[in-house]
Amino acid sequence: MTHKITLIPGDGIGTEVTAAVVRILEATGLKFEWETVLAGADAYEKYKEYIPKELTTSIERTHVALKGPITTPVGGGFASINVKLRKQFDLYANFRPVRNLPHIPTRYPDIDLVIIRENTEGLYSGLEHEVVPGVVESLKIMTEKACTRISRFAFEYARKNQRKKVHAVHKANIMKLSDGLFLRCSRNVAKEYPEITYAEHIVDNTCMQLVMNPYQYDLLVMENLYGDIISDLCAGLVGGLGLVPSANLGDECAIFEAVHGSAPDIAGKNLANPTALLRSALLMLRHIGQADAALKIRNALEKVYRDRDKLTKDVGGKAGTSEFADSVIAAM
Ligand code: NAI
């Protein structure tokens, strides 16, 4: 059987980490047909579109994409292609498991958290305008439909995966209507899952609690912006952005990508750690029914981390991106 997958290499370190991960996936012996498509500034140069038609039709055909990070200009320029793709394909749940890898020194061992981030609205609606010079408005959109479905996704995941606690993270003390709606929806959904403990934490307190005592959390569900920030904080708990995977999930399609961005500071230097994208690809393999291949790669990855002599610079090693990939393949 051949798996058709849309491959979006992205830019910055995206092309380096996707190349490494594709090599590892192919070394499992599974057959892939990659539909490689551009997005972002590179696509604009070629097609005069940031999300070219080829990309849309490819994901409509394959329903599954593996994606490298895409740069978003700061303070101007085009809107985030990452956010647009999530909205375009209604990938409403951003699933981000956070776990330690063996022998990576961190402040806390044995972290095992899940972050579930609403992916289609909130402050990332991209609705901003200048009312008069010197005054801008940025709209936070929250709907009952999206708040309920992300809460339901979180509780369903908790039920199916023996997670015992769900924390809704919010700022409803200040944003009484928008985050208030999020909490109302979460409370309603929580009633249908009596076996799961439900609690609410204000987002700023959550950041402090995560740094002081991450073990009190099991699964955290939250709106878009808080999810973005808390994910990076949690990546820091387990050794950095080079390690943490994510899946953007909808009812029809899924896009698997790392939590990290295009890392312009190390791009083109063979320094990027492909582990985060590789772990995202493991989520993808399970999604397409190839759990055995995922396990095979995971065991090889853990061996490389245990052996320690082929790690990338961000986790204290000296190996380059491609050398790291070679050693995962050798360990398989
Ligand atoms: P970033 O995640 O690209 O980098 C933050 C820090 O982590 C940098 O020091 C970088 O070198 C390091 N880092 C990230 N990934 C790494 C890896 N795989 N191996 C080793 N070190 C790694 O965040 P930043 O600098 O805020 O954003 C850069 C660009 O990426 C921006 O244009 C941003 O909009 C975009 N971005 C794209 C995302 C996506 O495509 N989903 C997600 C986050 C940011």
GROMACS .gro file of C-alpha atoms and ligand atoms in nm:
model
  376
    1MET     CA    1   0.000   0.000   0.000
    2THR     CA    2   0.124   0.348  -0.088
    3HIS     CA    3   0.038   0.641   0.141
    4LYS     CA    4  -0.027   0.965  -0.043
    5ILE     CA    5   0.082   1.255   0.176
    6THR     CA    6   0.101   1.627   0.103
    7LEU     CA    7   0.447   1.752   0.196
    8ILE     CA    8   0.489   2.122   0.271
    9PRO     CA    9   0.863   2.175   0.329
   10GLY     CA   10   0.807   2.531   0.457
   11ASP     CA   11   1.103   2.769   0.483
   12GLY     CA   12   1.389   2.854   0.720
   13ILE     CA   13   1.482   2.526   0.891
   14GLY     CA   14   1.165   2.373   0.740
   15THR     CA   15   1.337   2.231   0.433
   16GLU     CA   16   1.615   2.079   0.646
   17VAL     CA   17   1.391   1.910   0.903
   18THR     CA   18   1.137   1.784   0.647
   19ALA     CA   19   1.416   1.629   0.436
   20ALA     CA   20   1.553   1.452   0.744
   21VAL     CA   21   1.211   1.326   0.852
   22VAL     CA   22   1.114   1.203   0.505
   23ARG     CA   23   1.435   0.999   0.493
   24ILE     CA   24   1.358   0.840   0.830
   25LEU     CA   25   0.997   0.764   0.731
   26GLU     CA   26   1.109   0.601   0.407
   27ALA     CA   27   1.365   0.390   0.593
   28THR     CA   28   1.078   0.209   0.770
   29GLY     CA   29   1.000   0.033   0.442
   30LEU     CA   30   0.655   0.191   0.416
   31LYS     CA   31   0.569   0.330   0.071
   32PHE     CA   32   0.490   0.700   0.046
   33GLU     CA   33   0.390   0.914  -0.247
   34TRP     CA   34   0.481   1.269  -0.146
   35GLU     CA   35   0.294   1.554  -0.314
   36THR     CA   36   0.543   1.832  -0.246
   37VAL     CA   37   0.393   2.181  -0.253
   38LEU     CA   38   0.511   2.529  -0.161
   39ALA     CA   39   0.343   2.774   0.075
   40GLY     CA   40   0.423   3.121   0.208
   41ALA     CA   41   0.680   3.359   0.060
   42ASP     CA   42   0.837   3.086  -0.162
   43ALA     CA   43   0.496   3.005  -0.312
   44TYR     CA   44   0.428   3.373  -0.371
   45GLU     CA   45   0.750   3.406  -0.570
   46LYS     CA   46   0.647   3.120  -0.798
   47TYR     CA   47   0.265   3.142  -0.817
   48LYS     CA   48   0.184   3.495  -0.686
   49GLU     CA   49  -0.025   3.321  -0.418
   50TYR     CA   50   0.073   3.239  -0.059
   51ILE     CA   51  -0.146   2.929  -0.054
   52PRO     CA   52  -0.141   2.813  -0.417
   53LYS     CA   53  -0.424   2.610  -0.570
   54GLU     CA   54  -0.187   2.311  -0.594
   55LEU     CA   55  -0.165   2.305  -0.214
   56THR     CA   56  -0.539   2.325  -0.159
   57THR     CA   57  -0.620   2.054  -0.412
   58SER     CA   58  -0.343   1.830  -0.283
   59ILE     CA   59  -0.474   1.838   0.078
   60GLU     CA   60  -0.830   1.790  -0.049
   61ARG     CA   61  -0.703   1.478  -0.227
   62THR     CA   62  -0.472   1.330   0.040
   63HIS     CA   63  -0.648   1.458   0.356
   64VAL     CA   64  -0.309   1.439   0.535
   65ALA     CA   65  -0.013   1.676   0.527
   66LEU     CA   66   0.329   1.685   0.688
   67LYS     CA   67   0.442   2.044   0.716
   68GLY     CA   68   0.759   2.235   0.795
   69PRO     CA   69   0.734   2.578   0.959
   70ILE     CA   70   0.651   2.885   0.750
   71THR     CA   71   0.784   3.232   0.832
   72THR     CA   72   0.531   3.507   0.907
   73PRO     CA   73   0.657   3.864   0.877
   74VAL     CA   74   0.637   4.060   1.205
   75GLY     CA   75   0.430   4.379   1.233
   76GLY     CA   76   0.324   4.390   0.867
   77GLY     CA   77   0.333   4.190   0.544
   78PHE     CA   78   0.116   3.889   0.472
   79ALA     CA   79  -0.104   3.717   0.731
   80SER     CA   80   0.012   3.388   0.885
   81ILE     CA   81  -0.014   3.103   0.634
   82ASN     CA   82  -0.013   2.859   0.926
   83VAL     CA   83  -0.323   3.017   1.078
   84LYS     CA   84  -0.488   3.040   0.733
   85LEU     CA   85  -0.433   2.672   0.655
   86ARG     CA   86  -0.585   2.571   0.991
   87LYS     CA   87  -0.893   2.780   0.917
   88GLN     CA   88  -0.921   2.684   0.551
   89PHE     CA   89  -0.936   2.311   0.636
   90ASP     CA   90  -1.124   2.365   0.963
   91LEU     CA   91  -0.847   2.196   1.163
   92TYR     CA   92  -1.007   2.306   1.485
   93ALA     CA   93  -0.805   2.101   1.735
   94ASN     CA   94  -0.436   2.157   1.784
   95PHE     CA   95  -0.312   1.855   1.977
   96ARG     CA   96   0.026   1.897   2.150
   97PRO     CA   97   0.157   1.618   2.371
   98VAL     CA   98   0.454   1.719   2.589
   99ARG     CA   99   0.682   1.443   2.713
  100ASN     CA  100   1.047   1.411   2.817
  101LEU     CA  101   1.296   1.221   2.606
  102PRO     CA  102   1.547   0.992   2.780
  103HIS     CA  103   1.866   1.158   2.905
  104ILE     CA  104   1.776   1.515   2.813
  105PRO     CA  105   1.850   1.714   3.129
  106THR     CA  106   1.546   1.921   3.226
  107ARG     CA  107   1.418   2.081   3.543
  108TYR     CA  108   1.154   1.808   3.577
  109PRO     CA  109   1.167   1.440   3.479
  110ASP     CA  110   0.865   1.239   3.360
  111ILE     CA  111   0.653   1.524   3.229
  112ASP     CA  112   0.347   1.388   3.052
  113LEU     CA  113   0.104   1.664   2.958
  114VAL     CA  114  -0.138   1.723   2.674
  115ILE     CA  115  -0.223   2.071   2.549
  116ILE     CA  116  -0.532   2.110   2.335
  117ARG     CA  117  -0.555   2.447   2.166
  118GLU     CA  118  -0.857   2.585   1.979
  119ASN     CA  119  -0.718   2.651   1.634
  120THR     CA  120  -0.970   2.853   1.432
  121GLU     CA  121  -1.073   3.167   1.620
  122GLY     CA  122  -1.002   3.376   1.933
  123LEU     CA  123  -0.756   3.661   1.889
  124TYR     CA  124  -0.610   3.480   1.586
  125SER     CA  125  -0.913   3.567   1.376
  126GLY     CA  126  -0.688   3.821   1.203
  127LEU     CA  127  -0.957   4.090   1.224
  128GLU     CA  128  -0.765   4.408   1.296
  129HIS     CA  129  -0.816   4.763   1.175
  130GLU     CA  130  -0.708   5.116   1.243
  131VAL     CA  131  -1.008   5.308   1.376
  132VAL     CA  132  -0.833   5.645   1.349
  133PRO     CA  133  -0.458   5.710   1.330
  134GLY     CA  134  -0.305   5.595   1.657
  135VAL     CA  135  -0.600   5.373   1.754
  136VAL     CA  136  -0.636   5.011   1.640
  137GLU     CA  137  -0.887   4.740   1.718
  138SER     CA  138  -0.808   4.369   1.722
  139LEU     CA  139  -1.113   4.147   1.748
  140LYS     CA  140  -1.131   3.832   1.957
  141ILE     CA  141  -1.400   3.607   1.812
  142MET     CA  142  -1.538   3.327   2.027
  143THR     CA  143  -1.834   3.114   1.924
  144GLU     CA  144  -2.036   2.864   2.122
  145LYS     CA  145  -1.987   2.614   1.840
  146ALA     CA  146  -1.605   2.631   1.844
  147CYS     CA  147  -1.579   2.646   2.225
  148THR     CA  148  -1.806   2.343   2.263
  149ARG     CA  149  -1.634   2.134   1.999
  150ILE     CA  150  -1.283   2.198   2.136
  151SER     CA  151  -1.401   2.112   2.488
  152ARG     CA  152  -1.568   1.798   2.358
  153PHE     CA  153  -1.249   1.705   2.169
  154ALA     CA  154  -1.050   1.748   2.493
  155PHE     CA  155  -1.284   1.539   2.707
  156GLU     CA  156  -1.319   1.268   2.440
  157TYR     CA  157  -0.941   1.247   2.414
  158ALA     CA  158  -0.916   1.230   2.795
  159ARG     CA  159  -1.175   0.952   2.811
  160LYS     CA  160  -1.015   0.743   2.535
  161ASN     CA  161  -0.662   0.787   2.670
  162GLN     CA  162  -0.720   0.745   3.044
  163ARG     CA  163  -0.645   1.106   3.125
  164LYS     CA  164  -0.794   1.191   3.463
  165LYS     CA  165  -0.802   1.571   3.479
  166VAL     CA  166  -0.898   1.846   3.236
  167HIS     CA  167  -0.807   2.207   3.314
  168ALA     CA  168  -0.978   2.482   3.115
  169VAL     CA  169  -0.730   2.773   3.090
  170HIS     CA  170  -0.889   3.118   3.060
  171LYS     CA  171  -0.889   3.488   3.144
  172ALA     CA  172  -1.261   3.521   3.213
  173ASN     CA  173  -1.196   3.756   3.504
  174ILE     CA  174  -1.104   4.023   3.246
  175MET     CA  175  -1.259   3.895   2.919
  176LYS     CA  176  -1.586   3.817   3.085
  177LEU     CA  177  -1.789   3.764   2.769
  178SER     CA  178  -1.545   3.584   2.537
  179ASP     CA  179  -1.360   3.366   2.788
  180GLY     CA  180  -1.682   3.352   2.992
  181LEU     CA  181  -1.845   3.178   2.693
  182PHE     CA  182  -1.548   2.940   2.669
  183LEU     CA  183  -1.593   2.844   3.036
  184ARG     CA  184  -1.970   2.802   3.006
  185CYS     CA  185  -1.922   2.565   2.713
  186SER     CA  186  -1.645   2.373   2.894
  187ARG     CA  187  -1.859   2.334   3.207
  188ASN     CA  188  -2.152   2.202   3.002
  189VAL     CA  189  -1.934   1.947   2.823
  190ALA     CA  190  -1.764   1.848   3.152
  191LYS     CA  191  -2.100   1.734   3.292
  192GLU     CA  192  -2.108   1.456   3.031
  193TYR     CA  193  -1.775   1.316   3.160
  194PRO     CA  194  -1.827   1.264   3.534
  195GLU     CA  195  -1.527   1.029   3.562
  196ILE     CA  196  -1.290   1.313   3.462
  197THR     CA  197  -1.202   1.585   3.713
  198TYR     CA  198  -1.269   1.929   3.569
  199ALA     CA  199  -1.095   2.245   3.693
  200GLU     CA  200  -1.039   2.602   3.572
  201HIS     CA  201  -0.718   2.805   3.598
  202ILE     CA  202  -0.653   3.165   3.493
  203VAL     CA  203  -0.386   3.173   3.222
  204ASP     CA  204  -0.125   3.386   3.403
  205ASN     CA  205  -0.148   3.167   3.713
  206THR     CA  206  -0.127   2.859   3.487
  207CYS     CA  207   0.212   2.979   3.355
  208MET     CA  208   0.346   3.014   3.709
  209GLN     CA  209   0.198   2.679   3.819
  210LEU     CA  210   0.348   2.503   3.516
  211VAL     CA  211   0.694   2.630   3.604
  212MET     CA  212   0.657   2.554   3.979
  213ASN     CA  213   0.470   2.222   3.967
  214PRO     CA  214   0.382   2.086   3.621
  215TYR     CA  215   0.276   1.749   3.767
  216GLN     CA  216  -0.056   1.891   3.887
  217TYR     CA  217  -0.170   1.904   3.524
  218ASP     CA  218  -0.281   1.623   3.296
  219LEU     CA  219  -0.464   1.779   3.000
  220LEU     CA  220  -0.509   2.152   2.940
  221VAL     CA  221  -0.764   2.296   2.697
  222MET     CA  222  -0.764   2.661   2.592
  223GLU     CA  223  -0.828   2.918   2.321
  224ASN     CA  224  -0.585   2.994   2.041
  225LEU     CA  225  -0.347   3.261   2.181
  226TYR     CA  226  -0.309   3.102   2.525
  227GLY     CA  227  -0.242   2.768   2.354
  228ASP     CA  228   0.034   2.923   2.144
  229ILE     CA  229   0.209   3.070   2.447
  230ILE     CA  230   0.159   2.779   2.688
  231SER     CA  231   0.290   2.532   2.426
  232ASP     CA  232   0.625   2.711   2.406
  233LEU     CA  233   0.641   2.728   2.786
  234CYS     CA  234   0.578   2.352   2.805
  235ALA     CA  235   0.839   2.289   2.533
  236GLY     CA  236   1.084   2.462   2.768
  237LEU     CA  237   0.991   2.216   3.043
  238VAL     CA  238   1.107   1.916   2.839
  239GLY     CA  239   1.419   2.052   2.668
  240GLY     CA  240   1.311   2.308   2.410
  241LEU     CA  241   1.130   2.367   2.084
  242GLY     CA  242   1.340   2.115   1.894
  243LEU     CA  243   1.149   1.835   2.067
  244VAL     CA  244   0.776   1.905   2.080
  245PRO     CA  245   0.529   1.780   1.817
  246SER     CA  246   0.178   1.884   1.719
  247ALA     CA  247  -0.116   1.778   1.508
  248ASN     CA  248  -0.379   2.009   1.359
  249LEU     CA  249  -0.689   1.793   1.344
  250GLY     CA  250  -1.026   1.844   1.176
  251ASP     CA  251  -1.309   1.611   1.081
  252GLU     CA  252  -1.183   1.574   0.720
  253CYS     CA  253  -0.811   1.656   0.714
  254ALA     CA  254  -0.505   1.674   0.937
  255ILE     CA  255  -0.179   1.866   0.915
  256PHE     CA  256   0.115   1.746   1.125
  257GLU     CA  257   0.386   1.998   1.212
  258ALA     CA  258   0.629   2.082   1.494
  259VAL     CA  259   0.539   2.344   1.755
  260HIS     CA  260   0.845   2.547   1.659
  261GLY     CA  261   0.882   2.808   1.385
  262SER     CA  262   1.126   2.857   1.098
  263ALA     CA  263   1.417   2.948   1.335
  264PRO     CA  264   1.591   3.201   1.106
  265ASP     CA  265   1.881   3.222   1.353
  266ILE     CA  266   1.996   2.867   1.266
  267ALA     CA  267   1.844   2.817   0.917
  268GLY     CA  268   2.069   2.674   0.645
  269LYS     CA  269   2.338   2.565   0.892
  270ASN     CA  270   2.247   2.195   0.940
  271LEU     CA  271   2.188   2.274   1.309
  272ALA     CA  272   1.813   2.220   1.341
  273ASN     CA  273   1.685   1.936   1.553
  274PRO     CA  274   1.436   1.732   1.344
  275THR     CA  275   1.298   1.553   1.654
  276ALA     CA  276   0.992   1.777   1.690
  277LEU     CA  277   0.886   1.719   1.329
  278LEU     CA  278   0.975   1.350   1.357
  279ARG     CA  279   0.752   1.314   1.663
  280SER     CA  280   0.478   1.497   1.467
  281ALA     CA  281   0.531   1.242   1.188
  282LEU     CA  282   0.482   0.963   1.445
  283LEU     CA  283   0.142   1.114   1.526
  284MET     CA  284   0.077   1.113   1.151
  285LEU     CA  285   0.175   0.746   1.117
  286ARG     CA  286  -0.072   0.651   1.392
  287HIS     CA  287  -0.336   0.866   1.221
  288ILE     CA  288  -0.293   0.671   0.894
  289GLY     CA  289  -0.301   0.335   1.072
  290GLN     CA  290   0.074   0.267   1.083
  291ALA     CA  291   0.123   0.242   1.459
  292ASP     CA  292   0.387  -0.034   1.423
  293ALA     CA  293   0.610   0.184   1.207
  294ALA     CA  294   0.561   0.470   1.455
  295LEU     CA  295   0.676   0.247   1.740
  296LYS     CA  296   0.977   0.130   1.541
  297ILE     CA  297   1.089   0.491   1.484
  298ARG     CA  298   1.013   0.589   1.844
  299ASN     CA  299   1.233   0.310   1.978
  300ALA     CA  300   1.515   0.412   1.742
  301LEU     CA  301   1.475   0.779   1.841
  302GLU     CA  302   1.492   0.693   2.210
  303LYS     CA  303   1.802   0.482   2.151
  304VAL     CA  304   1.976   0.778   1.982
  305TYR     CA  305   1.885   0.995   2.282
  306ARG     CA  306   2.004   0.730   2.528
  307ASP     CA  307   2.336   0.688   2.341
  308ARG     CA  308   2.383   1.068   2.338
  309ASP     CA  309   2.670   1.081   2.085
  310LYS     CA  310   2.464   1.193   1.781
  311LEU     CA  311   2.248   1.468   1.928
  312THR     CA  312   2.201   1.816   1.784
  313LYS     CA  313   2.340   2.132   1.943
  314ASP     CA  314   2.013   2.250   2.105
  315VAL     CA  315   2.018   1.942   2.332
  316GLY     CA  316   2.388   1.950   2.406
  317GLY     CA  317   2.528   1.749   2.113
  318LYS     CA  318   2.752   1.819   1.814
  319ALA     CA  319   2.571   1.635   1.532
  320GLY     CA  320   2.409   1.811   1.238
  321THR     CA  321   2.049   1.762   1.124
  322SER     CA  322   2.140   1.504   0.860
  323GLU     CA  323   2.382   1.314   1.086
  324PHE     CA  324   2.111   1.289   1.351
  325ALA     CA  325   1.871   1.147   1.090
  326ASP     CA  326   2.138   0.895   0.980
  327SER     CA  327   2.175   0.771   1.336
  328VAL     CA  328   1.797   0.726   1.382
  329ILE     CA  329   1.794   0.525   1.058
  330ALA     CA  330   2.092   0.318   1.175
  331ALA     CA  331   1.920   0.254   1.510
  332MET     CA  332   1.615   0.121   1.325
  333NAI     P1  333   1.111   2.963   1.645
  333NAI     O1  334   1.034   2.851   1.702
  333NAI     O2  335   1.138   2.959   1.499
  333NAI     O3  336   1.253   2.974   1.722
  333NAI     C1  337   1.264   3.003   1.862
  333NAI     C2  338   1.400   2.953   1.913
  333NAI     O4  339   1.400   2.810   1.916
  333NAI     C3  340   1.516   2.994   1.822
  333NAI     O5  341   1.628   3.021   1.901
  333NAI     C4  342   1.542   2.868   1.737
  333NAI     O6  343   1.674   2.854   1.691
  333NAI     C5  344   1.503   2.757   1.834
  333NAI     N1  345   1.450   2.642   1.761
  333NAI     C6  346   1.328   2.630   1.704
  333NAI     N2  347   1.315   2.513   1.644
  333NAI     C7  348   1.431   2.447   1.660
  333NAI     C8  349   1.479   2.319   1.617
  333NAI     N3  350   1.403   2.235   1.546
  333NAI     N4  351   1.605   2.284   1.651
  333NAI     C9  352   1.683   2.366   1.724
  333NAI     N5  353   1.643   2.488   1.766
  333NAI    C10  354   1.518   2.528   1.736
  333NAI     O7  355   1.034   3.095   1.687
  333NAI     P2  356   1.049   3.246   1.634
  333NAI     O8  357   1.192   3.282   1.617
  333NAI     O9  358   0.965   3.322   1.726
  333NAI    O10  359   0.978   3.248   1.490
  333NAI    C11  360   1.046   3.243   1.366
  333NAI    C12  361   0.944   3.243   1.255
  333NAI    O11  362   0.868   3.122   1.257
  333NAI    C13  363   0.840   3.356   1.262
  333NAI    O12  364   0.822   3.406   1.131
  333NAI    C14  365   0.714   3.290   1.311
  333NAI    O13  366   0.599   3.355   1.268
  333NAI    C15  367   0.728   3.152   1.247
  333NAI     N6  368   0.651   3.047   1.317
  333NAI    C16  369   0.594   2.951   1.237
  333NAI    C17  370   0.527   2.847   1.295
  333NAI    C18  371   0.466   2.745   1.206
  333NAI    O14  372   0.498   2.737   1.089
  333NAI     N7  373   0.376   2.664   1.256
  333NAI    C19  374   0.515   2.834   1.442
  333NAI    C20  375   0.587   2.935   1.515
  333NAI    C21  376   0.652   3.039   1.453
   0.00000   0.00000   0.00000
